[in-house]
Amino acid sequence: MRNPGWAGTAAGAALIAVALAVTACGAGSVSSAGGAYGYGTQTTQATQAAPASPSSVSTVALKTETTRAGTVLLADNHGLTLYYYSADKRGSGKSVCTGGCATAWPPLAAPVKAPAGVRLPGPLGIITRPGGLRQVTINGLPIYLYAGDKAPGQETGNGMAGSWHVIKIHATAAAGRGAALKVSHTRVGPVLASSHGRTLYYYSADKRHSGKSACTGTCATAWPPLAAPVKAPAGVRLPGKLGVITRPGGLKQVTLNGYPLYFYIGDKTAGQVTGAGVGGAWHVIKIKA
């Protein structure tokens, strides 16, 4: 949830500046996420013009995470959400987001590699920006971060000016062993968290081992499901077995001891537990030391 009082703070002033830069660079044509990211196998012009080459720069593996916008693509080095800009022309080999726009929407620098076991919505490629920075593309569209996202899994830029969109990953595209959960030390003690340290919760209104979630619609917007696959943290005894249920729409949600697991959008940074006790029904998963 966004704080309605942010505009009166120093941080709010910075975000206003970002928003102004976004407005300035958001006047391009708009295309739908589905149209821009139809799942296909064709090689883009950008990939042909600037294929990836070995570099002394460390290669970062991309990854996915479930957010209130669905399962989206992240830059794994900081866990920040990635975006494309519908004003860019697919396969053109260049970006129209320059100057102040590129300050608000920093380009994702090459090299990167696809997340293991995940089918991306098109091939990875590279374009060279003015100044020489090599920017990653997916399906011919340049990829960006957003300066307004301050913590892993945030996607505050999604839909900005009607032109900026997250890169959604279909649930059926995520496969493999998954990222390891971890233990996060919080003000309520050690709790179970995602691989990025975001606290996980269970909902007492869910019926254990029912194979379904009672949190749908607007509830699932505030409490995004933890998407499979994941694996148990090494050396940690969990309070039950990990499992999976299939939600309406096909998303596979992780369960623990028969209860579906969720994030809370009120948690803005790793280790926060602001959802604990909400409505008397939402609870962290405590881990014995």
PDB file of C-alpha atoms in Angstrom:
ATOM      1  CA  MET A   1       0.000   0.000   0.000  1.00  0.00           C
ATOM      2  CA  ARG A   2       1.297   3.451  -0.778  1.00  0.00           C
ATOM      3  CA  ASN A   3       1.604   6.059   1.956  1.00  0.00           C
ATOM      4  CA  PRO A   4      -0.771   8.938   1.114  1.00  0.00           C
ATOM      5  CA  GLY A   5       1.525  11.372   2.936  1.00  0.00           C
ATOM      6  CA  TRP A   6       4.635  10.725   0.829  1.00  0.00           C
ATOM      7  CA  ALA A   7       4.413  14.033  -1.034  1.00  0.00           C
ATOM      8  CA  GLY A   8       5.301  16.005   2.075  1.00  0.00           C
ATOM      9  CA  THR A   9       8.668  14.347   2.684  1.00  0.00           C
ATOM     10  CA  ALA A  10      12.138  14.718   1.202  1.00  0.00           C
ATOM     11  CA  ALA A  11      11.720  11.267  -0.286  1.00  0.00           C
ATOM     12  CA  GLY A  12       8.398  12.443  -1.700  1.00  0.00           C
ATOM     13  CA  ALA A  13      10.116  15.375  -3.398  1.00  0.00           C
ATOM     14  CA  ALA A  14      12.507  12.959  -5.046  1.00  0.00           C
ATOM     15  CA  LEU A  15       9.618  10.824  -6.239  1.00  0.00           C
ATOM     16  CA  ILE A  16       7.852  13.910  -7.612  1.00  0.00           C
ATOM     17  CA  ALA A  17      10.974  14.703  -9.613  1.00  0.00           C
ATOM     18  CA  VAL A  18      10.977  11.154 -10.905  1.00  0.00           C
ATOM     19  CA  ALA A  19       7.289  11.396 -11.780  1.00  0.00           C
ATOM     20  CA  LEU A  20       7.908  14.603 -13.722  1.00  0.00           C
ATOM     21  CA  ALA A  21      10.697  12.902 -15.667  1.00  0.00           C
ATOM     22  CA  VAL A  22       8.358   9.995 -16.321  1.00  0.00           C
ATOM     23  CA  THR A  23       5.642  12.304 -17.592  1.00  0.00           C
ATOM     24  CA  ALA A  24       8.136  13.952 -19.906  1.00  0.00           C
ATOM     25  CA  CYS A  25       9.112  10.631 -21.420  1.00  0.00           C
ATOM     26  CA  GLY A  26       5.713   8.946 -21.355  1.00  0.00           C
ATOM     27  CA  ALA A  27       4.128  10.533 -24.382  1.00  0.00           C
ATOM     28  CA  GLY A  28       4.853   7.701 -26.784  1.00  0.00           C
ATOM     29  CA  SER A  29       2.363   5.317 -28.282  1.00  0.00           C
ATOM     30  CA  VAL A  30       0.872   2.690 -26.023  1.00  0.00           C
ATOM     31  CA  SER A  31       0.679  -1.010 -26.746  1.00  0.00           C
ATOM     32  CA  SER A  32      -0.745  -3.734 -24.569  1.00  0.00           C
ATOM     33  CA  ALA A  33       1.506  -6.069 -22.623  1.00  0.00           C
ATOM     34  CA  GLY A  34       0.114  -8.998 -24.544  1.00  0.00           C
ATOM     35  CA  GLY A  35       0.758  -7.379 -27.915  1.00  0.00           C
ATOM     36  CA  ALA A  36       4.289  -6.328 -27.085  1.00  0.00           C
ATOM     37  CA  TYR A  37       5.157  -9.574 -25.379  1.00  0.00           C
ATOM     38  CA  GLY A  38       3.399 -12.275 -27.339  1.00  0.00           C
ATOM     39  CA  TYR A  39       5.231 -15.530 -26.710  1.00  0.00           C
ATOM     40  CA  GLY A  40       7.239 -16.310 -29.837  1.00  0.00           C
ATOM     41  CA  THR A  41      10.559 -17.644 -31.014  1.00  0.00           C
ATOM     42  CA  GLN A  42      11.604 -15.222 -33.747  1.00  0.00           C
ATOM     43  CA  THR A  43      15.032 -13.589 -33.458  1.00  0.00           C
ATOM     44  CA  THR A  44      14.797  -9.808 -33.202  1.00  0.00           C
ATOM     45  CA  GLN A  45      16.717  -7.270 -35.252  1.00  0.00           C
ATOM     46  CA  ALA A  46      18.392  -6.040 -32.059  1.00  0.00           C
ATOM     47  CA  THR A  47      19.717  -9.513 -31.331  1.00  0.00           C
ATOM     48  CA  GLN A  48      21.060  -9.841 -34.852  1.00  0.00           C
ATOM     49  CA  ALA A  49      22.649  -6.397 -34.821  1.00  0.00           C
ATOM     50  CA  ALA A  50      24.313  -6.683 -31.413  1.00  0.00           C
ATOM     51  CA  PRO A  51      24.744 -10.270 -30.207  1.00  0.00           C
ATOM     52  CA  ALA A  52      26.028 -10.763 -26.695  1.00  0.00           C
ATOM     53  CA  SER A  53      29.759 -11.264 -26.406  1.00  0.00           C
ATOM     54  CA  PRO A  54      32.026 -12.393 -23.562  1.00  0.00           C
ATOM     55  CA  SER A  55      32.900  -9.609 -21.142  1.00  0.00           C
ATOM     56  CA  SER A  56      34.957  -9.104 -18.032  1.00  0.00           C
ATOM     57  CA  VAL A  57      31.781  -7.701 -16.455  1.00  0.00           C
ATOM     58  CA  SER A  58      30.003 -10.174 -14.180  1.00  0.00           C
ATOM     59  CA  THR A  59      26.903 -11.710 -15.778  1.00  0.00           C
ATOM     60  CA  VAL A  60      23.758 -11.299 -13.692  1.00  0.00           C
ATOM     61  CA  ALA A  61      21.074 -14.003 -13.732  1.00  0.00           C
ATOM     62  CA  LEU A  62      17.552 -12.631 -14.006  1.00  0.00           C
ATOM     63  CA  LYS A  63      14.836 -14.155 -11.819  1.00  0.00           C
ATOM     64  CA  THR A  64      11.110 -14.084 -11.222  1.00  0.00           C
ATOM     65  CA  GLU A  65       8.986 -13.177  -8.234  1.00  0.00           C
ATOM     66  CA  THR A  66       5.272 -12.925  -7.533  1.00  0.00           C
ATOM     67  CA  THR A  67       4.060  -9.350  -6.916  1.00  0.00           C
ATOM     68  CA  ARG A  68       0.637  -7.725  -6.838  1.00  0.00           C
ATOM     69  CA  ALA A  69       0.975  -7.446 -10.649  1.00  0.00           C
ATOM     70  CA  GLY A  70       1.563 -11.200 -11.010  1.00  0.00           C
ATOM     71  CA  THR A  71       4.777 -13.127 -11.634  1.00  0.00           C
ATOM     72  CA  VAL A  72       7.268 -10.634 -13.059  1.00  0.00           C
ATOM     73  CA  LEU A  73      10.889 -10.508 -14.168  1.00  0.00           C
ATOM     74  CA  LEU A  74      13.521  -9.063 -11.802  1.00  0.00           C
ATOM     75  CA  ALA A  75      17.177  -8.095 -11.963  1.00  0.00           C
ATOM     76  CA  ASP A  76      18.705 -10.568  -9.525  1.00  0.00           C
ATOM     77  CA  ASN A  77      21.581  -8.399  -8.299  1.00  0.00           C
ATOM     78  CA  HIS A  78      19.175  -6.140  -6.374  1.00  0.00           C
ATOM     79  CA  GLY A  79      15.861  -7.922  -6.917  1.00  0.00           C
ATOM     80  CA  LEU A  80      14.321  -4.867  -8.604  1.00  0.00           C
ATOM     81  CA  THR A  81      11.466  -5.162 -11.098  1.00  0.00           C
ATOM     82  CA  LEU A  82      12.163  -4.782 -14.822  1.00  0.00           C
ATOM     83  CA  TYR A  83      10.028  -2.845 -17.318  1.00  0.00           C
ATOM     84  CA  TYR A  84       9.606  -2.161 -21.022  1.00  0.00           C
ATOM     85  CA  TYR A  85       8.444   1.104 -22.633  1.00  0.00           C
ATOM     86  CA  SER A  86       5.700   0.872 -25.237  1.00  0.00           C
ATOM     87  CA  ALA A  87       7.025   3.977 -27.039  1.00  0.00           C
ATOM     88  CA  ASP A  88      10.139   1.997 -28.011  1.00  0.00           C
ATOM     89  CA  LYS A  89       9.897   0.348 -31.422  1.00  0.00           C
ATOM     90  CA  ARG A  90      10.356  -3.397 -31.209  1.00  0.00           C
ATOM     91  CA  GLY A  91      13.452  -4.598 -33.066  1.00  0.00           C
ATOM     92  CA  SER A  92      14.597  -1.041 -33.919  1.00  0.00           C
ATOM     93  CA  GLY A  93      17.961  -1.451 -32.186  1.00  0.00           C
ATOM     94  CA  LYS A  94      17.559   1.750 -30.180  1.00  0.00           C
ATOM     95  CA  SER A  95      15.819   3.278 -27.152  1.00  0.00           C
ATOM     96  CA  VAL A  96      13.693   6.434 -27.209  1.00  0.00           C
ATOM     97  CA  CYS A  97      14.148   6.862 -23.432  1.00  0.00           C
ATOM     98  CA  THR A  98      17.129   9.201 -23.091  1.00  0.00           C
ATOM     99  CA  GLY A  99      18.131  12.221 -20.997  1.00  0.00           C
ATOM    100  CA  GLY A 100      15.851  12.768 -17.992  1.00  0.00           C
ATOM    101  CA  CYS A 101      13.780   9.761 -18.997  1.00  0.00           C
ATOM    102  CA  ALA A 102      16.811   7.483 -18.612  1.00  0.00           C
ATOM    103  CA  THR A 103      17.441   8.957 -15.140  1.00  0.00           C
ATOM    104  CA  ALA A 104      13.960   7.926 -14.015  1.00  0.00           C
ATOM    105  CA  TRP A 105      14.144   4.658 -15.976  1.00  0.00           C
ATOM    106  CA  PRO A 106      17.771   3.404 -15.896  1.00  0.00           C
ATOM    107  CA  PRO A 107      18.586   0.931 -18.698  1.00  0.00           C
ATOM    108  CA  LEU A 108      19.337  -2.662 -17.703  1.00  0.00           C
ATOM    109  CA  ALA A 109      23.005  -3.104 -18.585  1.00  0.00           C
ATOM    110  CA  ALA A 110      24.363  -6.218 -20.267  1.00  0.00           C
ATOM    111  CA  PRO A 111      25.421  -8.931 -19.741  1.00  0.00           C
ATOM    112  CA  VAL A 112      22.600 -10.910 -18.160  1.00  0.00           C
ATOM    113  CA  LYS A 113      21.370 -14.485 -18.483  1.00  0.00           C
ATOM    114  CA  ALA A 114      17.895 -15.950 -18.455  1.00  0.00           C
ATOM    115  CA  PRO A 115      16.611 -17.419 -15.173  1.00  0.00           C
ATOM    116  CA  ALA A 116      17.003 -21.174 -14.990  1.00  0.00           C
ATOM    117  CA  GLY A 117      13.915 -23.104 -16.070  1.00  0.00           C
ATOM    118  CA  VAL A 118      11.915 -20.006 -17.086  1.00  0.00           C
ATOM    119  CA  ARG A 119      10.665 -19.363 -20.615  1.00  0.00           C
ATOM    120  CA  LEU A 120      10.995 -15.656 -21.330  1.00  0.00           C
ATOM    121  CA  PRO A 121       8.510 -13.882 -23.636  1.00  0.00           C
ATOM    122  CA  GLY A 122      11.150 -13.644 -26.368  1.00  0.00           C
ATOM    123  CA  PRO A 123      14.922 -13.919 -26.880  1.00  0.00           C
ATOM    124  CA  LEU A 124      17.459 -11.822 -24.964  1.00  0.00           C
ATOM    125  CA  GLY A 125      19.433  -9.323 -27.045  1.00  0.00           C
ATOM    126  CA  ILE A 126      21.560  -6.186 -26.742  1.00  0.00           C
ATOM    127  CA  ILE A 127      21.512  -2.682 -28.176  1.00  0.00           C
ATOM    128  CA  THR A 128      24.225  -0.042 -27.812  1.00  0.00           C
ATOM    129  CA  ARG A 129      23.007   3.286 -26.451  1.00  0.00           C
ATOM    130  CA  PRO A 130      24.555   6.682 -27.231  1.00  0.00           C
ATOM    131  CA  GLY A 131      27.641   6.811 -25.005  1.00  0.00           C
ATOM    132  CA  GLY A 132      28.357   3.107 -25.441  1.00  0.00           C
ATOM    133  CA  LEU A 133      26.249   1.492 -22.698  1.00  0.00           C
ATOM    134  CA  ARG A 134      25.036  -1.940 -23.842  1.00  0.00           C
ATOM    135  CA  GLN A 135      21.365  -2.310 -22.885  1.00  0.00           C
ATOM    136  CA  VAL A 136      19.529  -5.625 -22.595  1.00  0.00           C
ATOM    137  CA  THR A 137      16.484  -6.263 -24.784  1.00  0.00           C
ATOM    138  CA  ILE A 138      13.790  -8.925 -24.609  1.00  0.00           C
ATOM    139  CA  ASN A 139      11.879  -9.753 -27.756  1.00  0.00           C
ATOM    140  CA  GLY A 140      13.441  -6.671 -29.355  1.00  0.00           C
ATOM    141  CA  LEU A 141      12.323  -4.188 -26.683  1.00  0.00           C
ATOM    142  CA  PRO A 142      14.876  -2.409 -24.429  1.00  0.00           C
ATOM    143  CA  ILE A 143      14.544  -3.241 -20.728  1.00  0.00           C
ATOM    144  CA  TYR A 144      14.659  -0.761 -17.824  1.00  0.00           C
ATOM    145  CA  LEU A 145      14.573  -0.420 -14.040  1.00  0.00           C
ATOM    146  CA  TYR A 146      12.506   2.279 -12.293  1.00  0.00           C
ATOM    147  CA  ALA A 147      14.042   4.786  -9.858  1.00  0.00           C
ATOM    148  CA  GLY A 148      10.819   4.829  -7.828  1.00  0.00           C
ATOM    149  CA  ASP A 149      11.191   1.162  -6.818  1.00  0.00           C
ATOM    150  CA  LYS A 150      13.138   1.133  -3.560  1.00  0.00           C
ATOM    151  CA  ALA A 151      12.872  -2.503  -2.453  1.00  0.00           C
ATOM    152  CA  PRO A 152      12.855  -5.975  -4.059  1.00  0.00           C
ATOM    153  CA  GLY A 153       9.530  -6.909  -5.618  1.00  0.00           C
ATOM    154  CA  GLN A 154       8.101  -3.376  -5.780  1.00  0.00           C
ATOM    155  CA  GLU A 155       6.516  -2.451  -9.126  1.00  0.00           C
ATOM    156  CA  THR A 156       5.454   1.145  -8.551  1.00  0.00           C
ATOM    157  CA  GLY A 157       6.255   2.044 -12.168  1.00  0.00           C
ATOM    158  CA  ASN A 158       3.767  -0.384 -13.666  1.00  0.00           C
ATOM    159  CA  GLY A 159       1.277   1.472 -15.869  1.00  0.00           C
ATOM    160  CA  MET A 160       3.074   4.825 -15.433  1.00  0.00           C
ATOM    161  CA  ALA A 161       1.900   7.323 -18.073  1.00  0.00           C
ATOM    162  CA  GLY A 162       0.123   4.398 -19.722  1.00  0.00           C
ATOM    163  CA  SER A 163       3.407   3.378 -21.343  1.00  0.00           C
ATOM    164  CA  TRP A 164       5.544   1.510 -18.806  1.00  0.00           C
ATOM    165  CA  HIS A 165       4.860  -2.152 -18.118  1.00  0.00           C
ATOM    166  CA  VAL A 166       6.290  -4.988 -16.058  1.00  0.00           C
ATOM    167  CA  ILE A 167       7.434  -8.120 -17.882  1.00  0.00           C
ATOM    168  CA  LYS A 168       4.961 -10.794 -16.880  1.00  0.00           C
ATOM    169  CA  ILE A 169       5.937 -14.447 -16.797  1.00  0.00           C
ATOM    170  CA  HIS A 170       3.225 -17.028 -17.348  1.00  0.00           C
ATOM    171  CA  ALA A 171       2.833 -19.452 -14.471  1.00  0.00           C
ATOM    172  CA  THR A 172       3.352 -22.349 -16.864  1.00  0.00           C
ATOM    173  CA  ALA A 173       6.692 -20.840 -17.926  1.00  0.00           C
ATOM    174  CA  ALA A 174       8.189 -21.139 -14.460  1.00  0.00           C
ATOM    175  CA  ALA A 175       9.738 -24.532 -13.909  1.00  0.00           C
ATOM    176  CA  GLY A 176      12.712 -26.165 -12.256  1.00  0.00           C
ATOM    177  CA  ARG A 177      13.817 -26.351  -8.658  1.00  0.00           C
ATOM    178  CA  GLY A 178      13.105 -22.769  -7.652  1.00  0.00           C
ATOM    179  CA  ALA A 179      14.860 -20.358  -5.312  1.00  0.00           C
ATOM    180  CA  ALA A 180      15.547 -21.314  -1.706  1.00  0.00           C
ATOM    181  CA  LEU A 181      13.459 -19.702   1.014  1.00  0.00           C
ATOM    182  CA  LYS A 182      15.347 -18.146   3.907  1.00  0.00           C
ATOM    183  CA  VAL A 183      14.978 -17.221   7.564  1.00  0.00           C
ATOM    184  CA  SER A 184      14.626 -13.501   8.260  1.00  0.00           C
ATOM    185  CA  HIS A 185      15.301 -12.055  11.717  1.00  0.00           C
ATOM    186  CA  THR A 186      12.545  -9.575  12.557  1.00  0.00           C
ATOM    187  CA  ARG A 187      11.092  -7.707  15.528  1.00  0.00           C
ATOM    188  CA  VAL A 188       8.850 -10.733  16.201  1.00  0.00           C
ATOM    189  CA  GLY A 189      11.712 -13.198  15.951  1.00  0.00           C
ATOM    190  CA  PRO A 190      12.990 -15.495  13.161  1.00  0.00           C
ATOM    191  CA  VAL A 191      10.365 -15.942  10.422  1.00  0.00           C
ATOM    192  CA  LEU A 192      10.162 -17.641   7.044  1.00  0.00           C
ATOM    193  CA  ALA A 193      10.867 -15.347   4.090  1.00  0.00           C
ATOM    194  CA  SER A 194      11.340 -15.436   0.331  1.00  0.00           C
ATOM    195  CA  SER A 195      14.752 -15.661  -1.292  1.00  0.00           C
ATOM    196  CA  HIS A 196      14.819 -11.829  -1.191  1.00  0.00           C
ATOM    197  CA  GLY A 197      13.973 -11.698   2.505  1.00  0.00           C
ATOM    198  CA  ARG A 198      10.317 -10.698   2.136  1.00  0.00           C
ATOM    199  CA  THR A 199       8.236 -12.054   5.001  1.00  0.00           C
ATOM    200  CA  LEU A 200       5.768 -14.849   4.245  1.00  0.00           C
ATOM    201  CA  TYR A 201       2.341 -15.247   5.852  1.00  0.00           C
ATOM    202  CA  TYR A 202      -0.502 -17.723   6.178  1.00  0.00           C
ATOM    203  CA  TYR A 203      -4.210 -16.860   6.409  1.00  0.00           C
ATOM    204  CA  SER A 204      -6.284 -18.473   9.138  1.00  0.00           C
ATOM    205  CA  ALA A 205      -9.408 -18.260   6.958  1.00  0.00           C
ATOM    206  CA  ASP A 206      -7.808 -20.818   4.607  1.00  0.00           C
ATOM    207  CA  LYS A 207      -8.770 -24.410   5.314  1.00  0.00           C
ATOM    208  CA  ARG A 208      -5.705 -26.595   5.843  1.00  0.00           C
ATOM    209  CA  HIS A 209      -5.130 -29.172   3.081  1.00  0.00           C
ATOM    210  CA  SER A 210      -8.229 -27.973   1.208  1.00  0.00           C
ATOM    211  CA  GLY A 211      -6.204 -27.492  -1.976  1.00  0.00           C
ATOM    212  CA  LYS A 212      -7.492 -23.948  -2.476  1.00  0.00           C
ATOM    213  CA  SER A 213      -7.101 -20.373  -1.220  1.00  0.00           C
ATOM    214  CA  ALA A 214      -9.811 -18.236   0.356  1.00  0.00           C
ATOM    215  CA  CYS A 215      -7.843 -15.089  -0.574  1.00  0.00           C
ATOM    216  CA  THR A 216      -8.894 -14.037  -4.078  1.00  0.00           C
ATOM    217  CA  GLY A 217      -9.792 -10.820  -5.896  1.00  0.00           C
ATOM    218  CA  THR A 218      -8.802  -7.685  -3.971  1.00  0.00           C
ATOM    219  CA  CYS A 219      -7.510  -9.848  -1.121  1.00  0.00           C
ATOM    220  CA  ALA A 220      -4.922 -11.385  -3.467  1.00  0.00           C
ATOM    221  CA  THR A 221      -3.883  -7.875  -4.533  1.00  0.00           C
ATOM    222  CA  ALA A 222      -3.008  -6.968  -0.942  1.00  0.00           C
ATOM    223  CA  TRP A 223      -1.676 -10.466  -0.187  1.00  0.00           C
ATOM    224  CA  PRO A 224       0.060 -11.796  -3.344  1.00  0.00           C
ATOM    225  CA  PRO A 225       0.489 -15.591  -3.383  1.00  0.00           C
ATOM    226  CA  LEU A 226       3.972 -17.099  -3.189  1.00  0.00           C
ATOM    227  CA  ALA A 227       4.474 -18.755  -6.578  1.00  0.00           C
ATOM    228  CA  ALA A 228       6.039 -22.192  -7.004  1.00  0.00           C
ATOM    229  CA  PRO A 229       8.621 -23.540  -7.331  1.00  0.00           C
ATOM    230  CA  VAL A 230      10.634 -22.897  -4.175  1.00  0.00           C
ATOM    231  CA  LYS A 231      12.816 -25.083  -1.993  1.00  0.00           C
ATOM    232  CA  ALA A 232      13.289 -25.249   1.767  1.00  0.00           C
ATOM    233  CA  PRO A 233      16.130 -23.243   3.302  1.00  0.00           C
ATOM    234  CA  ALA A 234      19.216 -25.350   3.969  1.00  0.00           C
ATOM    235  CA  GLY A 235      19.523 -26.661   7.522  1.00  0.00           C
ATOM    236  CA  VAL A 236      16.151 -25.274   8.651  1.00  0.00           C
ATOM    237  CA  ARG A 237      13.367 -27.401  10.089  1.00  0.00           C
ATOM    238  CA  LEU A 238      10.089 -26.066   8.703  1.00  0.00           C
ATOM    239  CA  PRO A 239       6.800 -26.461  10.639  1.00  0.00           C
ATOM    240  CA  GLY A 240       5.422 -28.831   7.986  1.00  0.00           C
ATOM    241  CA  LYS A 241       5.944 -29.954   4.410  1.00  0.00           C
ATOM    242  CA  LEU A 242       6.072 -27.688   1.381  1.00  0.00           C
ATOM    243  CA  GLY A 243       3.394 -28.298  -1.256  1.00  0.00           C
ATOM    244  CA  VAL A 244       1.608 -26.641  -4.178  1.00  0.00           C
ATOM    245  CA  ILE A 245      -1.988 -25.745  -5.050  1.00  0.00           C
ATOM    246  CA  THR A 246      -3.285 -24.397  -8.360  1.00  0.00           C
ATOM    247  CA  ARG A 247      -5.201 -21.132  -8.112  1.00  0.00           C
ATOM    248  CA  PRO A 248      -7.961 -20.014 -10.529  1.00  0.00           C
ATOM    249  CA  GLY A 249      -6.067 -18.750 -13.563  1.00  0.00           C
ATOM    250  CA  GLY A 250      -3.383 -21.423 -13.290  1.00  0.00           C
ATOM    251  CA  LEU A 251      -0.876 -19.846 -10.866  1.00  0.00           C
ATOM    252  CA  LYS A 252       0.772 -22.527  -8.743  1.00  0.00           C
ATOM    253  CA  GLN A 253       0.931 -21.320  -5.127  1.00  0.00           C
ATOM    254  CA  VAL A 254       3.272 -22.711  -2.481  1.00  0.00           C
ATOM    255  CA  THR A 255       1.769 -24.225   0.660  1.00  0.00           C
ATOM    256  CA  LEU A 256       3.336 -25.084   4.007  1.00  0.00           C
ATOM    257  CA  ASN A 257       1.747 -27.687   6.245  1.00  0.00           C
ATOM    258  CA  GLY A 258      -1.304 -27.471   3.970  1.00  0.00           C
ATOM    259  CA  TYR A 259      -1.712 -23.689   4.216  1.00  0.00           C
ATOM    260  CA  PRO A 260      -1.172 -21.404   1.164  1.00  0.00           C
ATOM    261  CA  LEU A 261       1.629 -18.851   1.641  1.00  0.00           C
ATOM    262  CA  TYR A 262       1.461 -15.138   0.834  1.00  0.00           C
ATOM    263  CA  PHE A 263       3.419 -11.875   0.829  1.00  0.00           C
ATOM    264  CA  TYR A 264       1.979  -8.586   2.125  1.00  0.00           C
ATOM    265  CA  ILE A 265       2.212  -5.446  -0.015  1.00  0.00           C
ATOM    266  CA  GLY A 266       2.491  -3.319   3.128  1.00  0.00           C
ATOM    267  CA  ASP A 267       5.994  -4.755   3.663  1.00  0.00           C
ATOM    268  CA  LYS A 268       8.296  -2.457   1.712  1.00  0.00           C
ATOM    269  CA  THR A 269      11.695  -3.862   2.686  1.00  0.00           C
ATOM    270  CA  ALA A 270      13.177  -7.208   3.685  1.00  0.00           C
ATOM    271  CA  GLY A 271      12.517  -8.117   7.309  1.00  0.00           C
ATOM    272  CA  GLN A 272       9.359  -6.032   7.735  1.00  0.00           C
ATOM    273  CA  VAL A 273       6.374  -7.801   9.333  1.00  0.00           C
ATOM    274  CA  THR A 274       3.680  -5.131   9.058  1.00  0.00           C
ATOM    275  CA  GLY A 275       1.117  -7.740   8.042  1.00  0.00           C
ATOM    276  CA  ALA A 276       1.443  -9.765  11.253  1.00  0.00           C
ATOM    277  CA  GLY A 277      -1.933  -9.887  13.006  1.00  0.00           C
ATOM    278  CA  VAL A 278      -3.829  -7.869  10.380  1.00  0.00           C
ATOM    279  CA  GLY A 279      -7.543  -8.543  10.809  1.00  0.00           C
ATOM    280  CA  GLY A 280      -6.650 -11.102  13.450  1.00  0.00           C
ATOM    281  CA  ALA A 281      -6.218 -13.578  10.576  1.00  0.00           C
ATOM    282  CA  TRP A 282      -2.776 -13.063   9.026  1.00  0.00           C
ATOM    283  CA  HIS A 283       0.256 -14.632  10.678  1.00  0.00           C
ATOM    284  CA  VAL A 284       3.988 -14.955  10.078  1.00  0.00           C
ATOM    285  CA  ILE A 285       5.606 -18.400   9.984  1.00  0.00           C
ATOM    286  CA  LYS A 286       7.860 -18.489  13.025  1.00  0.00           C
ATOM    287  CA  ILE A 287      11.008 -20.556  12.860  1.00  0.00           C
ATOM    288  CA  LYS A 288      12.513 -22.011  16.004  1.00  0.00           C
ATOM    289  CA  ALA A 289      16.107 -20.939  16.511  1.00  0.00           C
TER     290      ALA A 289
END
